[in-house]
PDB file of C-alpha atoms in Angstrom:
ATOM      1  CA  MET A  10      -1.466 -16.350  11.782  1.00 37.00           C
ATOM      2  CA  ALA A  11      -5.010 -17.416  12.444  1.00 40.00           C
ATOM      3  CA  VAL A  12      -6.551 -19.345   9.575  1.00 37.00           C
ATOM      4  CA  ALA A  13      -9.016 -17.302   7.541  1.00 43.00           C
ATOM      5  CA  ASP A  14     -12.608 -18.547   7.708  1.00 51.00           C
ATOM      6  CA  SER A  15     -13.675 -17.456   4.240  1.00 60.00           C
ATOM      7  CA  ALA A  16     -12.441 -17.360   0.689  1.00 63.00           C
ATOM      8  CA  ASP A  17     -12.200 -13.563   0.955  1.00 63.00           C
ATOM      9  CA  GLY A  18     -10.137 -13.888   4.119  1.00 65.00           C
ATOM     10  CA  GLN A  19      -7.837 -16.382   2.454  1.00 73.00           C
ATOM     11  CA  ALA A  20      -7.398 -13.965  -0.447  1.00 75.00           C
ATOM     12  CA  GLU A  21      -6.403 -11.182   1.964  1.00 74.00           C
ATOM     13  CA  VAL A  22      -3.840 -13.453   3.612  1.00 77.00           C
ATOM     14  CA  ALA A  23      -2.474 -14.490   0.226  1.00 80.00           C
ATOM     15  CA  ARG A  24      -2.144 -10.857  -0.880  1.00 79.00           C
ATOM     16  CA  ALA A  25      -0.327  -9.936   2.323  1.00 79.00           C
ATOM     17  CA  ARG A  26       2.186 -12.748   1.697  1.00 86.00           C
ATOM     18  CA  ARG A  27       2.995 -11.830  -1.899  1.00 91.00           C
ATOM     19  CA  PRO A  28       6.780 -11.554  -2.235  1.00 94.00           C
ATOM     20  CA  GLN A  29       6.730  -8.053  -3.708  1.00 94.00           C
ATOM     21  CA  TYR A  30       4.717  -6.582  -0.855  1.00 94.00           C
ATOM     22  CA  LEU A  31       6.846  -8.325   1.766  1.00 95.00           C
ATOM     23  CA  ALA A  32      10.053  -7.230   0.057  1.00 96.00           C
ATOM     24  CA  LEU A  33       8.828  -3.642  -0.081  1.00 95.00           C
ATOM     25  CA  MET A  34       8.007  -3.739   3.645  1.00 95.00           C
ATOM     26  CA  LEU A  35      11.486  -5.127   4.351  1.00 96.00           C
ATOM     27  CA  PHE A  36      13.170  -2.370   2.370  1.00 97.00           C
ATOM     28  CA  GLY A  37      11.004   0.097   4.262  1.00 95.00           C
ATOM     29  CA  LEU A  38      12.336  -1.209   7.560  1.00 94.00           C
ATOM     30  CA  VAL A  39      15.971  -1.392   6.519  1.00 95.00           C
ATOM     31  CA  VAL A  40      16.890   1.205   3.909  1.00 94.00           C
ATOM     32  CA  TYR A  41      14.057   3.753   3.655  1.00 94.00           C
ATOM     33  CA  GLU A  42      15.495   7.277   4.065  1.00 92.00           C
ATOM     34  CA  ARG A  43      18.892   5.829   4.981  1.00 92.00           C
ATOM     35  CA  PRO A  44      22.088   5.962   2.863  1.00 94.00           C
ATOM     36  CA  VAL A  45      22.383   2.167   2.726  1.00 95.00           C
ATOM     37  CA  VAL A  46      21.573  -0.741   0.407  1.00 96.00           C
ATOM     38  CA  LEU A  47      20.545  -4.269   1.394  1.00 97.00           C
ATOM     39  CA  ALA A  48      22.323  -7.500   0.469  1.00 97.00           C
ATOM     40  CA  ALA A  49      20.355  -9.821  -1.793  1.00 96.00           C
ATOM     41  CA  SER A  50      21.372 -12.732   0.431  1.00 96.00           C
ATOM     42  CA  SER A  51      19.690 -11.037   3.411  1.00 96.00           C
ATOM     43  CA  VAL A  52      16.451 -10.584   1.487  1.00 97.00           C
ATOM     44  CA  ILE A  53      16.544 -14.255   0.486  1.00 97.00           C
ATOM     45  CA  ASP A  54      17.242 -15.332   4.065  1.00 96.00           C
ATOM     46  CA  ILE A  55      14.523 -13.225   5.712  1.00 96.00           C
ATOM     47  CA  LEU A  56      11.787 -13.917   3.170  1.00 96.00           C
ATOM     48  CA  GLY A  57      12.828 -17.569   2.996  1.00 95.00           C
ATOM     49  CA  GLU A  58      11.591 -17.994   6.566  1.00 93.00           C
ATOM     50  CA  LEU A  59       8.157 -17.020   5.282  1.00 92.00           C
ATOM     51  CA  GLY A  60       8.179 -19.866   2.786  1.00 92.00           C
ATOM     52  CA  ILE A  61       9.322 -17.877  -0.244  1.00 95.00           C
ATOM     53  CA  SER A  62      11.864 -19.690  -2.398  1.00 96.00           C
ATOM     54  CA  ASP A  63      15.233 -18.262  -3.451  1.00 95.00           C
ATOM     55  CA  TYR A  64      14.042 -18.218  -7.046  1.00 96.00           C
ATOM     56  CA  ALA A  65      10.869 -16.323  -6.155  1.00 96.00           C
ATOM     57  CA  VAL A  66      12.820 -13.722  -4.182  1.00 97.00           C
ATOM     58  CA  ARG A  67      15.330 -13.164  -6.999  1.00 96.00           C
ATOM     59  CA  SER A  68      12.532 -12.911  -9.558  1.00 96.00           C
ATOM     60  CA  THR A  69      10.703 -10.443  -7.314  1.00 96.00           C
ATOM     61  CA  LEU A  70      13.778  -8.233  -6.948  1.00 97.00           C
ATOM     62  CA  THR A  71      14.223  -8.228 -10.721  1.00 96.00           C
ATOM     63  CA  ARG A  72      10.568  -7.317 -11.336  1.00 95.00           C
ATOM     64  CA  MET A  73      10.719  -4.551  -8.750  1.00 95.00           C
ATOM     65  CA  THR A  74      13.792  -3.189 -10.517  1.00 95.00           C
ATOM     66  CA  ASP A  75      12.006  -3.324 -13.870  1.00 94.00           C
ATOM     67  CA  ARG A  76       9.143  -1.352 -12.322  1.00 91.00           C
ATOM     68  CA  GLY A  77      11.536   1.313 -11.065  1.00 92.00           C
ATOM     69  CA  LEU A  78      11.097   0.529  -7.365  1.00 94.00           C
ATOM     70  CA  LEU A  79      14.598  -0.830  -6.724  1.00 96.00           C
ATOM     71  CA  ALA A  80      18.100  -0.369  -8.103  1.00 96.00           C
ATOM     72  CA  ARG A  81      20.862  -3.003  -8.170  1.00 95.00           C
ATOM     73  CA  TYR A  82      24.404  -2.416  -6.897  1.00 95.00           C
ATOM     74  CA  ARG A  83      27.506  -4.549  -6.640  1.00 91.00           C
ATOM     75  CA  ARG A  84      30.242  -4.576  -4.031  1.00 87.00           C
ATOM     76  CA  GLY A  85      32.817  -7.158  -4.979  1.00 85.00           C
ATOM     77  CA  ARG A  86      30.982 -10.420  -5.483  1.00 87.00           C
ATOM     78  CA  GLU A  87      27.991  -9.373  -3.428  1.00 90.00           C
ATOM     79  CA  VAL A  88      24.843  -7.909  -4.963  1.00 94.00           C
ATOM     80  CA  TYR A  89      22.915  -5.261  -3.061  1.00 96.00           C
ATOM     81  CA  TRP A  90      19.570  -3.586  -3.687  1.00 96.00           C
ATOM     82  CA  GLY A  91      18.341  -0.137  -2.762  1.00 96.00           C
ATOM     83  CA  LEU A  92      15.215   1.962  -3.139  1.00 96.00           C
ATOM     84  CA  THR A  93      14.898   4.339  -6.056  1.00 94.00           C
ATOM     85  CA  GLU A  94      13.223   7.725  -5.690  1.00 92.00           C
ATOM     86  CA  HIS A  95      10.063   6.116  -7.076  1.00 89.00           C
ATOM     87  CA  GLY A  96      10.309   3.235  -4.597  1.00 92.00           C
ATOM     88  CA  SER A  97      10.759   5.679  -1.727  1.00 93.00           C
ATOM     89  CA  ALA A  98       7.738   7.671  -2.929  1.00 89.00           C
ATOM     90  CA  VAL A  99       5.602   4.515  -3.029  1.00 88.00           C
ATOM     91  CA  LEU A 100       6.634   3.671   0.529  1.00 91.00           C
ATOM     92  CA  ARG A 101       6.025   7.231   1.651  1.00 89.00           C
ATOM     93  CA  GLY A 102       2.503   7.149   0.241  1.00 85.00           C
ATOM     94  CA  GLY A 103       1.831   3.814   1.895  1.00 85.00           C
ATOM     95  CA  GLN A 104       3.087   5.038   5.261  1.00 87.00           C
ATOM     96  CA  THR A 105       0.960   8.161   5.004  1.00 86.00           C
ATOM     97  CA  ALA A 106      -2.127   6.036   4.380  1.00 85.00           C
ATOM     98  CA  ALA A 107      -1.190   3.586   7.155  1.00 88.00           C
ATOM     99  CA  HIS A 108      -0.953   6.400   9.702  1.00 90.00           C
ATOM    100  CA  GLN A 109      -3.991   8.360   8.539  1.00 87.00           C
ATOM    101  CA  SER A 110      -6.709   7.980  11.130  1.00 87.00           C
ATOM    102  CA  PRO A 111     -10.159   7.091   9.742  1.00 87.00           C
ATOM    103  CA  ASP A 112     -11.795   9.640  12.055  1.00 81.00           C
ATOM    104  CA  GLY A 113     -10.085  12.676  10.555  1.00 79.00           C
ATOM    105  CA  GLU A 114     -11.893  15.934   9.881  1.00 84.00           C
ATOM    106  CA  TRP A 115     -13.642  16.559   6.561  1.00 90.00           C
ATOM    107  CA  ASP A 116     -14.703  19.972   5.268  1.00 91.00           C
ATOM    108  CA  GLY A 117     -17.516  18.682   3.041  1.00 92.00           C
ATOM    109  CA  THR A 118     -15.547  19.087  -0.204  1.00 94.00           C
ATOM    110  CA  TRP A 119     -15.515  16.423  -2.913  1.00 96.00           C
ATOM    111  CA  THR A 120     -13.162  15.979  -5.848  1.00 96.00           C
ATOM    112  CA  VAL A 121     -15.174  15.264  -9.003  1.00 96.00           C
ATOM    113  CA  LEU A 122     -13.539  13.723 -12.058  1.00 95.00           C
ATOM    114  CA  GLY A 123     -14.582  12.703 -15.534  1.00 93.00           C
ATOM    115  CA  PHE A 124     -12.522  11.274 -18.363  1.00 91.00           C
ATOM    116  CA  SER A 125     -12.866  10.287 -21.996  1.00 87.00           C
ATOM    117  CA  LEU A 126     -10.746   7.587 -23.598  1.00 83.00           C
ATOM    118  CA  PRO A 127     -11.439   5.760 -26.868  1.00 82.00           C
ATOM    119  CA  GLU A 128     -12.434   2.092 -26.723  1.00 80.00           C
ATOM    120  CA  ASP A 129      -9.221   1.011 -28.416  1.00 82.00           C
ATOM    121  CA  GLN A 130      -7.257   2.179 -25.348  1.00 86.00           C
ATOM    122  CA  ARG A 131      -8.728  -0.425 -23.042  1.00 87.00           C
ATOM    123  CA  ALA A 132      -5.459  -1.112 -21.250  1.00 89.00           C
ATOM    124  CA  LEU A 133      -5.050   2.565 -20.418  1.00 89.00           C
ATOM    125  CA  ARG A 134      -8.690   2.791 -19.330  1.00 88.00           C
ATOM    126  CA  HIS A 135      -8.099  -0.122 -16.957  1.00 89.00           C
ATOM    127  CA  GLN A 136      -4.958   1.512 -15.544  1.00 89.00           C
ATOM    128  CA  LEU A 137      -6.784   4.799 -15.069  1.00 90.00           C
ATOM    129  CA  ARG A 138      -9.728   3.200 -13.308  1.00 89.00           C
ATOM    130  CA  SER A 139      -7.432   1.175 -11.060  1.00 89.00           C
ATOM    131  CA  ARG A 140      -5.443   4.275 -10.166  1.00 88.00           C
ATOM    132  CA  LEU A 141      -8.603   6.234  -9.374  1.00 91.00           C
ATOM    133  CA  THR A 142      -9.893   3.458  -7.140  1.00 89.00           C
ATOM    134  CA  TRP A 143      -6.496   3.362  -5.436  1.00 85.00           C
ATOM    135  CA  GLY A 144      -6.798   7.121  -4.919  1.00 87.00           C
ATOM    136  CA  GLY A 145     -10.124   6.883  -3.078  1.00 90.00           C
ATOM    137  CA  PHE A 146     -12.503   7.517  -5.977  1.00 95.00           C
ATOM    138  CA  GLY A 147     -15.830   5.786  -6.466  1.00 95.00           C
ATOM    139  CA  VAL A 148     -18.036   5.753  -9.564  1.00 94.00           C
ATOM    140  CA  LEU A 149     -21.175   7.803  -9.055  1.00 90.00           C
ATOM    141  CA  HIS A 150     -22.771   7.331 -12.500  1.00 82.00           C
ATOM    142  CA  SER A 151     -22.148   7.843 -16.217  1.00 76.00           C
ATOM    143  CA  GLY A 152     -18.400   8.066 -15.865  1.00 80.00           C
ATOM    144  CA  MET A 153     -18.488  10.552 -12.988  1.00 91.00           C
ATOM    145  CA  TRP A 154     -15.975   9.679 -10.250  1.00 95.00           C
ATOM    146  CA  ILE A 155     -15.957  11.276  -6.791  1.00 96.00           C
ATOM    147  CA  ALA A 156     -13.630  11.225  -3.793  1.00 95.00           C
ATOM    148  CA  PRO A 157     -13.937  12.957  -0.409  1.00 94.00           C
ATOM    149  CA  GLY A 158     -11.673  15.955   0.157  1.00 93.00           C
ATOM    150  CA  VAL A 159      -9.265  17.548  -2.292  1.00 93.00           C
ATOM    151  CA  VAL A 160      -7.287  14.876  -4.154  1.00 91.00           C
ATOM    152  CA  ASN A 161      -4.011  15.681  -5.928  1.00 91.00           C
ATOM    153  CA  VAL A 162      -5.132  14.086  -9.186  1.00 91.00           C
ATOM    154  CA  ALA A 163      -2.144  15.390 -11.158  1.00 89.00           C
ATOM    155  CA  SER A 164       0.229  13.479  -8.880  1.00 85.00           C
ATOM    156  CA  LEU A 165      -2.000  10.403  -8.847  1.00 86.00           C
ATOM    157  CA  LEU A 166      -2.081  10.118 -12.636  1.00 88.00           C
ATOM    158  CA  GLU A 167       1.112  11.857 -13.749  1.00 81.00           C
ATOM    159  CA  ASP A 168       2.844   8.799 -15.255  1.00 80.00           C
ATOM    160  CA  LEU A 169      -0.250   7.793 -17.282  1.00 85.00           C
ATOM    161  CA  LYS A 170      -0.021  10.872 -19.535  1.00 84.00           C
ATOM    162  CA  VAL A 171      -3.791  11.442 -19.682  1.00 87.00           C
ATOM    163  CA  GLU A 172      -3.899  15.125 -18.704  1.00 85.00           C
ATOM    164  CA  ASP A 173      -5.773  16.101 -21.863  1.00 87.00           C
ATOM    165  CA  ARG A 174      -8.371  13.383 -21.301  1.00 89.00           C
ATOM    166  CA  VAL A 175      -9.317  14.165 -17.700  1.00 91.00           C
ATOM    167  CA  GLN A 176     -11.423  16.947 -16.208  1.00 93.00           C
ATOM    168  CA  VAL A 177     -11.220  17.599 -12.448  1.00 95.00           C
ATOM    169  CA  PHE A 178     -13.323  19.845 -10.182  1.00 95.00           C
ATOM    170  CA  THR A 179     -13.818  20.389  -6.463  1.00 95.00           C
ATOM    171  CA  ALA A 180     -17.415  20.782  -5.301  1.00 93.00           C
ATOM    172  CA  THR A 181     -19.876  20.517  -2.440  1.00 93.00           C
ATOM    173  CA  PRO A 182     -23.267  18.797  -2.810  1.00 91.00           C
ATOM    174  CA  ALA A 183     -26.403  20.934  -2.905  1.00 91.00           C
ATOM    175  CA  ALA A 184     -30.060  20.063  -2.315  1.00 91.00           C
ATOM    176  CA  PRO A 185     -31.694  17.757  -3.163  1.00 94.00           C
ATOM    177  CA  THR A 186     -28.495  15.667  -3.120  1.00 91.00           C
ATOM    178  CA  GLU A 187     -27.941  13.826   0.183  1.00 93.00           C
ATOM    179  CA  ILE A 188     -24.396  12.879   1.139  1.00 94.00           C
ATOM    180  CA  ASP A 189     -25.424   9.551   2.684  1.00 94.00           C
ATOM    181  CA  GLN A 190     -27.048   8.466  -0.564  1.00 94.00           C
ATOM    182  CA  LEU A 191     -24.130   9.833  -2.572  1.00 93.00           C
ATOM    183  CA  ILE A 192     -21.784   7.542  -0.663  1.00 95.00           C
ATOM    184  CA  LEU A 193     -24.074   4.540  -1.027  1.00 95.00           C
ATOM    185  CA  ASP A 194     -24.294   5.098  -4.779  1.00 94.00           C
ATOM    186  CA  ALA A 195     -20.546   5.486  -5.334  1.00 95.00           C
ATOM    187  CA  TYR A 196     -19.022   2.998  -2.879  1.00 95.00           C
ATOM    188  CA  ASP A 197     -19.516  -0.600  -1.793  1.00 94.00           C
ATOM    189  CA  LEU A 198     -19.619  -0.044   1.963  1.00 95.00           C
ATOM    190  CA  ASP A 199     -20.217  -3.716   2.691  1.00 94.00           C
ATOM    191  CA  GLU A 200     -17.025  -4.679   0.864  1.00 93.00           C
ATOM    192  CA  ILE A 201     -14.929  -2.033   2.636  1.00 94.00           C
ATOM    193  CA  ALA A 202     -16.331  -2.996   6.042  1.00 95.00           C
ATOM    194  CA  HIS A 203     -15.820  -6.698   5.303  1.00 93.00           C
ATOM    195  CA  ARG A 204     -12.111  -6.195   4.715  1.00 92.00           C
ATOM    196  CA  TYR A 205     -11.742  -4.393   8.042  1.00 95.00           C
ATOM    197  CA  THR A 206     -13.714  -6.975  10.006  1.00 94.00           C
ATOM    198  CA  GLY A 207     -11.556  -9.677   8.413  1.00 92.00           C
ATOM    199  CA  PHE A 208      -8.415  -7.882   9.591  1.00 94.00           C
ATOM    200  CA  LEU A 209      -9.846  -7.648  13.119  1.00 94.00           C
ATOM    201  CA  ALA A 210     -10.704 -11.359  13.098  1.00 91.00           C
ATOM    202  CA  ARG A 211      -7.255 -12.438  11.886  1.00 89.00           C
ATOM    203  CA  TRP A 212      -5.194 -10.272  14.208  1.00 92.00           C
ATOM    204  CA  GLY A 213      -7.494  -9.475  17.108  1.00 88.00           C
ATOM    205  CA  ASP A 214      -6.822 -12.604  19.166  1.00 77.00           C
ATOM    206  CA  HIS A 215      -3.037 -12.026  18.970  1.00 65.00           C
ATOM    207  CA  SER A 216      -2.493 -15.588  17.784  1.00 59.00           C
ATOM    208  CA  ALA A 217      -0.260 -14.194  15.052  1.00 58.00           C
ATOM    209  CA  LEU A 218       2.202 -13.047  17.715  1.00 62.00           C
ATOM    210  CA  SER A 219       2.788 -16.484  19.188  1.00 59.00           C
ATOM    211  CA  GLY A 220       5.246 -17.683  16.524  1.00 64.00           C
ATOM    212  CA  HIS A 221       9.035 -17.628  16.525  1.00 74.00           C
ATOM    213  CA  ASN A 222       9.501 -15.169  13.676  1.00 85.00           C
ATOM    214  CA  PRO A 223       8.603 -11.677  14.928  1.00 89.00           C
ATOM    215  CA  LEU A 224      10.316  -9.995  11.980  1.00 92.00           C
ATOM    216  CA  GLY A 225       8.366 -12.026   9.430  1.00 92.00           C
ATOM    217  CA  THR A 226       5.139 -11.480  11.350  1.00 92.00           C
ATOM    218  CA  LEU A 227       5.690  -7.730  11.365  1.00 94.00           C
ATOM    219  CA  LEU A 228       6.311  -7.741   7.607  1.00 95.00           C
ATOM    220  CA  ILE A 229       3.036  -9.621   7.029  1.00 94.00           C
ATOM    221  CA  LEU A 230       1.134  -7.267   9.352  1.00 94.00           C
ATOM    222  CA  GLN A 231       2.550  -4.213   7.592  1.00 94.00           C
ATOM    223  CA  SER A 232       1.879  -5.685   4.161  1.00 94.00           C
ATOM    224  CA  GLU A 233      -1.752  -6.480   4.912  1.00 93.00           C
ATOM    225  CA  TRP A 234      -2.432  -3.146   6.580  1.00 94.00           C
ATOM    226  CA  ALA A 235      -0.693  -1.140   3.839  1.00 91.00           C
ATOM    227  CA  GLN A 236      -2.928  -2.695   1.202  1.00 89.00           C
ATOM    228  CA  LEU A 237      -6.044  -2.283   3.324  1.00 91.00           C
ATOM    229  CA  ALA A 238      -5.289   1.337   4.209  1.00 89.00           C
ATOM    230  CA  ARG A 239      -4.462   2.315   0.619  1.00 86.00           C
ATOM    231  CA  ALA A 240      -7.723   0.765  -0.615  1.00 86.00           C
ATOM    232  CA  ASP A 241      -9.840   2.705   1.901  1.00 91.00           C
ATOM    233  CA  PRO A 242     -11.378   5.851   0.334  1.00 92.00           C
ATOM    234  CA  ARG A 243     -11.475   7.502   3.796  1.00 91.00           C
ATOM    235  CA  LEU A 244     -15.143   8.343   3.696  1.00 94.00           C
ATOM    236  CA  PRO A 245     -16.407  10.756   6.378  1.00 93.00           C
ATOM    237  CA  LEU A 246     -17.324   8.858   9.538  1.00 93.00           C
ATOM    238  CA  ALA A 247     -20.324  11.077  10.181  1.00 92.00           C
ATOM    239  CA  HIS A 248     -21.958   9.531   7.113  1.00 94.00           C
ATOM    240  CA  LEU A 249     -21.038   5.901   7.818  1.00 94.00           C
ATOM    241  CA  PRO A 250     -22.670   3.287  10.090  1.00 92.00           C
ATOM    242  CA  ASP A 251     -22.061   3.807  13.809  1.00 89.00           C
ATOM    243  CA  ASP A 252     -20.192   0.516  14.105  1.00 90.00           C
ATOM    244  CA  TRP A 253     -17.823   1.260  11.208  1.00 94.00           C
ATOM    245  CA  PRO A 254     -14.897  -1.175  11.818  1.00 96.00           C
ATOM    246  CA  ALA A 255     -12.091   0.983  10.372  1.00 95.00           C
ATOM    247  CA  VAL A 256     -11.567   2.774  13.685  1.00 94.00           C
ATOM    248  CA  ALA A 257     -11.092  -0.430  15.681  1.00 95.00           C
ATOM    249  CA  ALA A 258      -8.858  -1.899  12.960  1.00 96.00           C
ATOM    250  CA  PHE A 259      -6.685   1.248  12.911  1.00 95.00           C
ATOM    251  CA  GLU A 260      -6.253   1.113  16.677  1.00 95.00           C
ATOM    252  CA  LEU A 261      -5.451  -2.621  16.591  1.00 95.00           C
ATOM    253  CA  TYR A 262      -2.834  -2.257  13.854  1.00 95.00           C
ATOM    254  CA  HIS A 263      -0.971   0.512  15.653  1.00 95.00           C
ATOM    255  CA  ARG A 264      -1.166  -1.291  18.986  1.00 94.00           C
ATOM    256  CA  LEU A 265       0.329  -4.439  17.445  1.00 94.00           C
ATOM    257  CA  HIS A 266       2.903  -2.430  15.500  1.00 93.00           C
ATOM    258  CA  ARG A 267       4.128  -0.715  18.660  1.00 93.00           C
ATOM    259  CA  LYS A 268       4.348  -4.059  20.440  1.00 91.00           C
ATOM    260  CA  MET A 269       6.159  -5.916  17.672  1.00 91.00           C
ATOM    261  CA  SER A 270       8.489  -3.277  16.251  1.00 92.00           C
ATOM    262  CA  PRO A 271      11.255  -3.170  18.898  1.00 92.00           C
ATOM    263  CA  HIS A 272      12.017  -6.915  18.752  1.00 90.00           C
ATOM    264  CA  ALA A 273      11.605  -7.103  14.988  1.00 90.00           C
ATOM    265  CA  GLU A 274      13.906  -4.133  14.451  1.00 89.00           C
ATOM    266  CA  GLN A 275      16.559  -5.690  16.703  1.00 91.00           C
ATOM    267  CA  LEU A 276      16.422  -8.855  14.612  1.00 89.00           C
ATOM    268  CA  CYS A 277      16.566  -6.796  11.458  1.00 88.00           C
ATOM    269  CA  ALA A 278      19.707  -5.030  12.667  1.00 88.00           C
ATOM    270  CA  THR A 279      21.486  -8.359  13.169  1.00 91.00           C
ATOM    271  CA  ARG A 280      20.206 -10.204  10.106  1.00 92.00           C
ATOM    272  CA  ALA A 281      19.923  -7.552   7.412  1.00 93.00           C
ATOM    273  CA  ARG A 282      23.389  -6.958   5.990  1.00 94.00           C
ATOM    274  CA  THR A 283      23.767  -3.459   4.584  1.00 94.00           C
ATOM    275  CA  VAL A 284      26.520  -1.203   3.270  1.00 93.00           C
ATOM    276  CA  GLU A 285      26.561   2.552   3.032  1.00 93.00           C
ATOM    277  CA  ILE A 286      26.270   4.104  -0.387  1.00 89.00           C
ATOM    278  CA  THR A 287      27.211   7.565  -1.593  1.00 88.00           C
ATOM    279  CA  ASP A 288      25.021   9.816  -3.708  1.00 83.00           C
ATOM    280  CA  GLU A 289      27.397   9.274  -6.594  1.00 84.00           C
ATOM    281  CA  GLU A 290      27.125   5.484  -6.279  1.00 83.00           C
ATOM    282  CA  ARG A 291      23.342   5.696  -5.992  1.00 84.00           C
ATOM    283  CA  ASP A 292      23.224   7.468  -9.332  1.00 81.00           C
ATOM    284  CA  ARG A 293      25.215   4.632 -10.966  1.00 84.00           C
ATOM    285  CA  PRO A 294      23.401   1.325 -10.290  1.00 85.00           C
ATOM    286  CA  ALA A 295      24.852  -1.868 -11.753  1.00 77.00           C
TER     287      ALA A 295
END
């Protein structure tokens, strides 16, 4: 991959290469919506070619299991790992974001949210704010959060158990409120655009495709794009600068993905050792 020119670019590259993201992308390629589980040795082998140690891979698989993303199975002496329902849901949400075009239609509706949590629940406040940001919300002022369109807030926050602390409305702005200024007040457009232009700079010259590890390169591409796409609040293009880079980045990602996927998937089929698993076995992880 092309070397990043800035500290921010280096941070994006580092995030894309985190073992958990790469492992999740690998499980998405191999086992997502299939009745199979993946051998731990295959995960170690494939991620090892990206410079991730055996210890780091094993620790990552354990942490992902603790977080409810993966489940562990045993066949004889071999250990296998599969996606849980939660892990599949996380992948599904990421794939939806990755394939959502930035030039989609918008009906002018905003989701408006406010919440009240005591100061002694700082950890929960941090989780809530992070989840809202992840869900496309920006802070307008005085604890008022907004997001374009109708957001399923109940699904976004269901595991945080804050239903009685959150108030949610859908609304449309009225005069004298101007949508352009609303967006500028609630979102850091420069930061969002910077991430997209960095992606275009790193992948646009196709230097990342010149290596000898197309499977690993695809995992890195998917990892970086999944994080970028999930962090994008999908603001209406009509109210963004004319040269908004999300459109070009979206087109580049899907062009590269189409080009790389066939070879990477062939390699995956030969290198990723899987076994079929029944529904009964899936309900009884080791």
